[in-house]
């Protein structure tokens, strides 16, 4: 969960003027949401920065509660972790996303976010292996996204789990890169295949900006480590142009496509086609 979650939660909480009883009701409804079929996934495209071709999609979880309305994942995922349902919920996300991706033309990939809880429970690699076998999705088409914050708490356990997942042939991306406090040490300690640069570095991206210097440094790091770099949060053509010129590999953001129900993308039949 991202570092800004507690703030979001506080804001959400106070705007609802939630009492202890409201909170218990919220948690109760969240606990039942899986069996009530209230979760869904939306998909956001990830594009090749050079040719504009679709590389794949990131699955993003949505909870549409009849009572609480659409609740942002930054709010409910932290609570789902706290009340102990993130294991089954995370497995549902993986299964649903892989089932969907198995219908896409090869080699389109699916990126799935994984919570620290799932990594620490230790059976994540076995869960992923089962889901790949069930859905028939080739392991090389699945990518797991993890944030570094989770890896630091139980590094040995995390390393073991990530190695097992990699051994399946699944790629691992470090998400929100640059926002933590030990990104470089983490990069050396864990077997990542891909770097996802946090969108905070894109917001004020401009010629001569500090963000541009940082993005360039991260792109250099990616080249040195032979890891493709994805930049997320690309909202303007100017940002996209700068990133392309800097040699960024892949881009994701509202400019290229908002997270949407997959039906919105059914025109994608040719993975080499351009937008
Ligand atoms: P994330 O993994 O960093 O996902 C990217 C977030 O940035 C998504 O927010 C996406 O909608 C948003 N985004 C994409 N492009 C742009 C852009 O151009 N501008 C701006 N301002 N935002 C953009 P979303 O869907 O609200 O998800 C928030 C976070 O919730 C995710 O951040 C991830 O940490 C977590 N999350 C979402 N789905 C899952 C899931 O299935 N499992 C787990 N464990 N966490 C999830
Ligand atoms: Ca992500
Ligand atoms: Ca991210
Ligand atoms: Ca690889």
Coordinates of C-alpha atoms and ligand atoms in Angstrom, one line a residue:
X1 CA 0.0 0.0 0.0
X2 CA 1.3 3.4 -0.9
X3 CA 2.6 5.8 1.6
X4 CA -0.2 8.3 1.1
X5 CA -2.8 5.7 2.1
X6 CA -3.1 6.9 5.8
X7 CA -3.9 10.4 4.6
X8 CA -6.4 9.3 2.1
X9 CA -8.0 7.1 4.7
X10 CA -8.2 10.0 7.2
X11 CA -9.8 12.2 4.6
X12 CA -12.3 9.6 3.5
X13 CA -13.0 8.7 7.1
X14 CA -13.6 12.3 8.3
X15 CA -15.7 13.2 5.2
X16 CA -17.9 10.3 6.1
X17 CA -17.8 11.3 9.8
X18 CA -17.5 7.7 10.4
X19 CA -18.2 6.4 13.9
X20 CA -16.9 3.2 15.3
X21 CA -20.2 1.6 14.3
X22 CA -19.9 2.9 10.7
X23 CA -16.4 1.5 10.6
X24 CA -17.5 -1.9 11.7
X25 CA -20.3 -1.8 9.1
X26 CA -17.7 -0.8 6.4
X27 CA -15.4 -3.7 7.4
X28 CA -18.4 -6.1 7.6
X29 CA -19.5 -5.2 4.0
X30 CA -15.9 -5.4 2.7
X31 CA -15.6 -8.8 4.2
X32 CA -18.7 -9.9 2.4
X33 CA -17.9 -8.1 -0.9
X34 CA -16.1 -11.0 -2.5
X35 CA -18.9 -13.5 -2.1
X36 CA -21.4 -10.8 -3.1
X37 CA -19.5 -10.3 -6.3
X38 CA -18.9 -6.6 -5.8
X39 CA -15.3 -6.5 -6.9
X40 CA -14.3 -6.0 -10.5
X41 CA -11.1 -5.3 -12.4
X42 CA -10.4 -2.4 -14.8
X43 CA -7.4 -2.5 -17.2
X44 CA -5.0 0.2 -18.1
X45 CA -2.9 -0.1 -21.2
X46 CA 0.9 -0.1 -21.1
X47 CA 2.5 1.0 -24.4
X48 CA 5.8 0.8 -26.1
X49 CA 7.3 4.3 -25.9
X50 CA 8.9 4.1 -29.3
X51 CA 6.2 2.6 -31.5
X52 CA 3.1 3.1 -29.5
X53 CA 2.2 -0.6 -29.7
X54 CA 0.3 -2.2 -26.8
X55 CA 2.6 -4.2 -24.6
X56 CA -0.1 -5.2 -22.1
X57 CA -2.4 -4.0 -19.4
X58 CA -2.3 -3.4 -15.6
X59 CA -5.2 -4.8 -13.7
X60 CA -6.6 -2.4 -11.1
X61 CA -9.1 -3.5 -8.5
X62 CA -12.4 -1.8 -8.0
X63 CA -15.0 -2.2 -5.2
X64 CA -18.5 -0.9 -6.1
X65 CA -20.4 -1.2 -2.9
X66 CA -24.2 -0.8 -3.1
X67 CA -24.0 1.0 0.3
X68 CA -20.7 2.8 0.3
X69 CA -20.5 3.5 -3.4
X70 CA -17.3 3.2 -5.5
X71 CA -14.5 3.0 -2.9
X72 CA -10.9 3.8 -4.1
X73 CA -8.4 0.9 -3.8
X74 CA -6.0 3.2 -1.8
X75 CA -8.7 3.2 0.9
X76 CA -10.1 -0.4 1.0
X77 CA -6.9 -2.4 0.3
X78 CA -5.3 -1.2 3.5
X79 CA -8.5 -2.2 5.4
X80 CA -8.7 -5.5 3.5
X81 CA -5.2 -6.3 4.7
X82 CA -6.0 -5.3 8.3
X83 CA -9.1 -7.5 8.5
X84 CA -7.3 -10.5 7.0
X85 CA -9.1 -10.9 3.6
X86 CA -6.3 -9.7 1.3
X87 CA -5.1 -13.3 0.7
X88 CA -8.3 -14.6 -0.9
X89 CA -9.0 -11.2 -2.5
X90 CA -5.5 -11.1 -4.0
X91 CA -5.9 -14.6 -5.3
X92 CA -9.3 -13.6 -6.9
X93 CA -7.5 -10.7 -8.6
X94 CA -4.8 -13.0 -10.0
X95 CA -7.3 -15.6 -11.1
X96 CA -9.6 -13.0 -12.8
X97 CA -6.8 -11.1 -14.5
X98 CA -5.1 -14.3 -15.8
X99 CA -8.4 -15.7 -17.1
X100 CA -9.0 -12.5 -19.0
X101 CA -5.4 -12.2 -20.3
X102 CA -5.5 -15.8 -21.5
X103 CA -8.1 -14.6 -24.1
X104 CA -5.7 -11.9 -25.4
X105 CA -3.5 -12.3 -28.4
X106 CA 0.1 -13.4 -27.5
X107 CA 2.3 -11.7 -26.5
X108 CA 0.1 -9.1 -24.7
X109 CA 1.0 -9.2 -21.0
X110 CA -1.0 -8.7 -17.8
X111 CA 0.5 -6.8 -14.8
X112 CA -1.0 -7.6 -11.4
X113 CA -0.4 -5.7 -8.1
X114 CA 0.4 -7.9 -5.2
X115 CA 0.1 -6.9 -1.5
X116 CA 2.8 -7.4 1.1
X117 CA 0.4 -9.7 2.9
X118 CA 0.3 -12.1 -0.1
X119 CA 4.1 -12.1 -0.2
X120 CA 4.5 -12.9 3.5
X121 CA 1.9 -15.7 3.5
X122 CA 4.5 -17.7 1.7
X123 CA 2.2 -19.8 -0.6
X124 CA 2.0 -17.1 -3.3
X125 CA 4.2 -18.9 -5.7
X126 CA 2.0 -22.1 -5.4
X127 CA -1.1 -20.0 -5.8
X128 CA 0.3 -18.4 -9.0
X129 CA 1.4 -21.8 -10.4
X130 CA -2.1 -23.2 -9.8
X131 CA -3.7 -20.2 -11.5
X132 CA -1.4 -20.4 -14.5
X133 CA -2.2 -24.1 -14.9
X134 CA -5.9 -23.4 -14.5
X135 CA -6.1 -20.6 -17.0
X136 CA -3.5 -21.8 -19.5
X137 CA -1.8 -18.4 -19.5
X138 CA 1.9 -18.7 -20.4
X139 CA 4.0 -17.6 -17.3
X140 CA 6.0 -15.2 -19.4
X141 CA 2.8 -13.2 -20.0
X142 CA 2.3 -12.5 -16.3
X143 CA 4.0 -9.7 -14.4
X144 CA 3.7 -9.1 -10.7
X145 CA 4.1 -5.6 -9.4
X146 CA 5.4 -5.1 -5.9
X147 CA 6.3 -2.0 -3.9
X148 CA 9.6 -1.9 -2.0
X149 CA 8.0 -0.9 1.3
X150 CA 6.7 -4.4 1.7
X151 CA 10.0 -6.1 1.0
X152 CA 11.9 -4.4 3.8
X153 CA 9.9 -5.7 6.7
X154 CA 10.7 -9.4 6.1
X155 CA 13.4 -9.4 3.5
X156 CA 14.4 -13.1 3.7
X157 CA 10.8 -14.2 3.4
X158 CA 10.2 -11.8 0.5
X159 CA 13.3 -12.8 -1.3
X160 CA 12.4 -16.5 -1.1
X161 CA 8.9 -15.8 -2.4
X162 CA 10.1 -13.6 -5.2
X163 CA 12.7 -16.2 -6.3
X164 CA 10.0 -18.9 -6.4
X165 CA 7.7 -16.7 -8.5
X166 CA 10.6 -15.9 -10.9
X167 CA 11.4 -19.6 -11.1
X168 CA 7.9 -20.1 -12.6
X169 CA 8.9 -17.8 -15.4
X170 CA 6.8 -14.8 -14.2
X171 CA 8.4 -11.3 -14.3
X172 CA 8.6 -9.1 -11.3
X173 CA 8.4 -5.3 -11.5
X174 CA 9.3 -2.9 -8.7
X175 CA 6.3 -0.4 -8.5
X176 CA 6.4 3.2 -7.4
X177 CA 10.1 3.3 -7.9
X178 CA 11.8 6.3 -6.4
X179 CA 9.3 7.0 -3.7
X180 CA 10.8 4.7 -1.0
X181 CA 13.9 5.4 1.1
X182 CA 16.1 2.6 0.0
X183 CA 15.4 2.1 -3.7
X184 CA 18.9 1.4 -4.7
X185 CA 19.7 -1.1 -2.0
X186 CA 16.3 -2.8 -2.7
X187 CA 17.2 -3.0 -6.4
X188 CA 20.4 -4.9 -5.7
X189 CA 18.8 -7.2 -3.1
X190 CA 15.8 -8.5 -5.1
X191 CA 15.5 -10.1 -8.5
X192 CA 13.5 -7.5 -10.4
X193 CA 12.9 -7.6 -14.1
X194 CA 11.4 -4.2 -14.6
X195 CA 11.3 -0.7 -13.1
X196 CA 8.1 1.3 -12.8
X197 CA 8.8 4.9 -12.1
X198 CA 6.3 6.6 -9.8
X199 CA 4.1 9.2 -11.4
X200 CA 5.2 12.0 -9.1
X201 CA 8.3 12.3 -11.3
X202 CA 6.2 12.9 -14.4
X203 CA 3.9 15.6 -13.0
X204 CA 6.4 18.5 -13.4
X205 CA 8.4 17.0 -16.2
X206 CA 9.8 19.8 -18.3
X207 CA 12.9 20.7 -20.2
X208 CA 15.6 21.5 -17.6
X209 CA 13.4 20.4 -14.6
X210 CA 14.8 18.4 -11.7
X211 CA 12.3 15.7 -12.5
X212 CA 13.8 15.3 -15.9
X213 CA 17.3 14.9 -14.4
X214 CA 15.8 12.2 -12.0
X215 CA 14.0 10.4 -14.8
X216 CA 17.2 10.4 -16.9
X217 CA 19.1 9.0 -14.0
X218 CA 16.6 6.2 -13.5
X219 CA 16.6 5.4 -17.3
X220 CA 20.4 5.2 -17.1
X221 CA 20.1 2.9 -14.2
X222 CA 17.6 0.7 -16.1
X223 CA 20.0 0.5 -19.1
X224 CA 22.9 -0.4 -16.8
X225 CA 20.9 -3.1 -15.1
X226 CA 19.3 -4.3 -18.3
X227 CA 15.9 -3.6 -16.9
X228 CA 13.2 -2.0 -19.0
X229 CA 11.7 1.1 -17.5
X230 CA 8.0 1.9 -17.5
X231 CA 7.0 5.5 -16.6
X232 CA 3.5 5.8 -15.3
X233 CA 1.2 8.8 -14.9
X234 CA 1.8 10.2 -18.4
X235 CA -1.0 12.7 -18.9
X236 CA 0.2 15.1 -21.6
X237 CA 1.8 14.9 -25.1
X238 CA 4.7 17.0 -23.9
X239 CA 5.5 14.5 -21.2
X240 CA 5.2 11.6 -23.7
X241 CA 7.5 13.4 -26.1
X242 CA 10.2 14.1 -23.5
X243 CA 10.1 10.6 -22.2
X244 CA 10.3 9.1 -25.7
X245 CA 13.3 11.3 -26.5
X246 CA 15.0 10.2 -23.2
X247 CA 14.8 6.6 -24.2
X248 CA 12.0 5.5 -21.9
X249 CA 10.9 1.9 -22.8
X250 CA 7.2 1.9 -21.9
X251 CA 4.6 4.4 -20.9
X252 CA 1.3 4.3 -19.0
X253 CA -1.1 7.1 -18.1
X254 CA -4.3 8.9 -18.9
X255 CA -2.9 10.2 -22.2
X256 CA -2.5 6.7 -23.5
X257 CA -5.6 5.2 -21.9
X258 CA -7.6 5.4 -18.6
X259 CA -8.2 2.2 -16.6
X260 CA -11.4 0.8 -18.1
X261 CA -13.5 -2.3 -18.4
X262 CA -11.7 -4.5 -20.9
X263 CA -14.6 -4.3 -23.4
X264 CA -13.4 -0.8 -24.1
X265 CA -10.2 -2.3 -25.6
X266 CA -11.8 -5.1 -27.8
X267 CA -10.5 -3.3 -30.9
X268 CA -7.1 -4.5 -29.9
X269 CA -6.7 -7.6 -32.0
X270 CA -3.2 -6.9 -33.4
X271 CA -0.6 -6.6 -30.6
X272 CA 1.7 -4.8 -33.1
X273 CA -0.9 -2.3 -34.1
X274 CA -0.4 1.3 -33.0
X275 CA -2.8 3.6 -31.2
Ligands
LIG1 P1 -0.5 1.8 -8.6 O1 -0.2 0.3 -8.7 O2 0.6 2.7 -8.6 O3 -1.5 2.0 -9.8 C1 -1.5 3.2 -10.6 C2 -2.6 4.2 -10.1 O4 -2.4 5.4 -10.9 C3 -4.0 3.7 -10.4 O5 -4.9 4.2 -9.4 C4 -4.3 4.4 -11.8 O6 -5.7 4.6 -12.0 C5 -3.6 5.7 -11.5 N1 -3.2 6.3 -12.8 C6 -2.9 5.8 -14.0 N2 -2.6 6.7 -14.9 C7 -2.7 7.9 -14.3 C8 -2.4 9.2 -14.8 O7 -2.1 9.5 -15.9 N3 -2.6 10.2 -13.8 C9 -3.0 10.0 -12.6 N4 -3.2 11.0 -11.7 N5 -3.2 8.7 -12.1 C10 -3.1 7.7 -13.0 P2 -5.9 3.2 -8.7 O8 -6.6 2.3 -9.7 O9 -6.8 4.1 -7.9 O10 -5.1 2.4 -7.7 C11 -4.4 2.9 -6.6 C12 -3.5 1.9 -6.0 O11 -4.2 0.9 -5.4 C13 -2.5 1.2 -7.0 O12 -1.4 2.1 -7.3 C14 -2.1 0.0 -6.2 O13 -1.1 0.3 -5.2 C15 -3.4 -0.3 -5.4 N6 -4.1 -1.4 -6.1 C16 -5.0 -1.3 -7.1 N7 -5.4 -2.5 -7.5 C17 -4.8 -3.4 -6.7 C18 -4.8 -4.9 -6.5 O14 -5.5 -5.6 -7.3 N8 -4.0 -5.4 -5.6 C19 -3.3 -4.6 -4.7 N9 -2.5 -5.2 -3.8 N10 -3.2 -3.3 -4.9 C20 -4.0 -2.7 -5.8
LIG2 CA1 1.0 -1.0 -9.9
LIG3 CA1 2.7 2.7 -9.3
LIG4 CA1 12.7 -11.6 -17.4

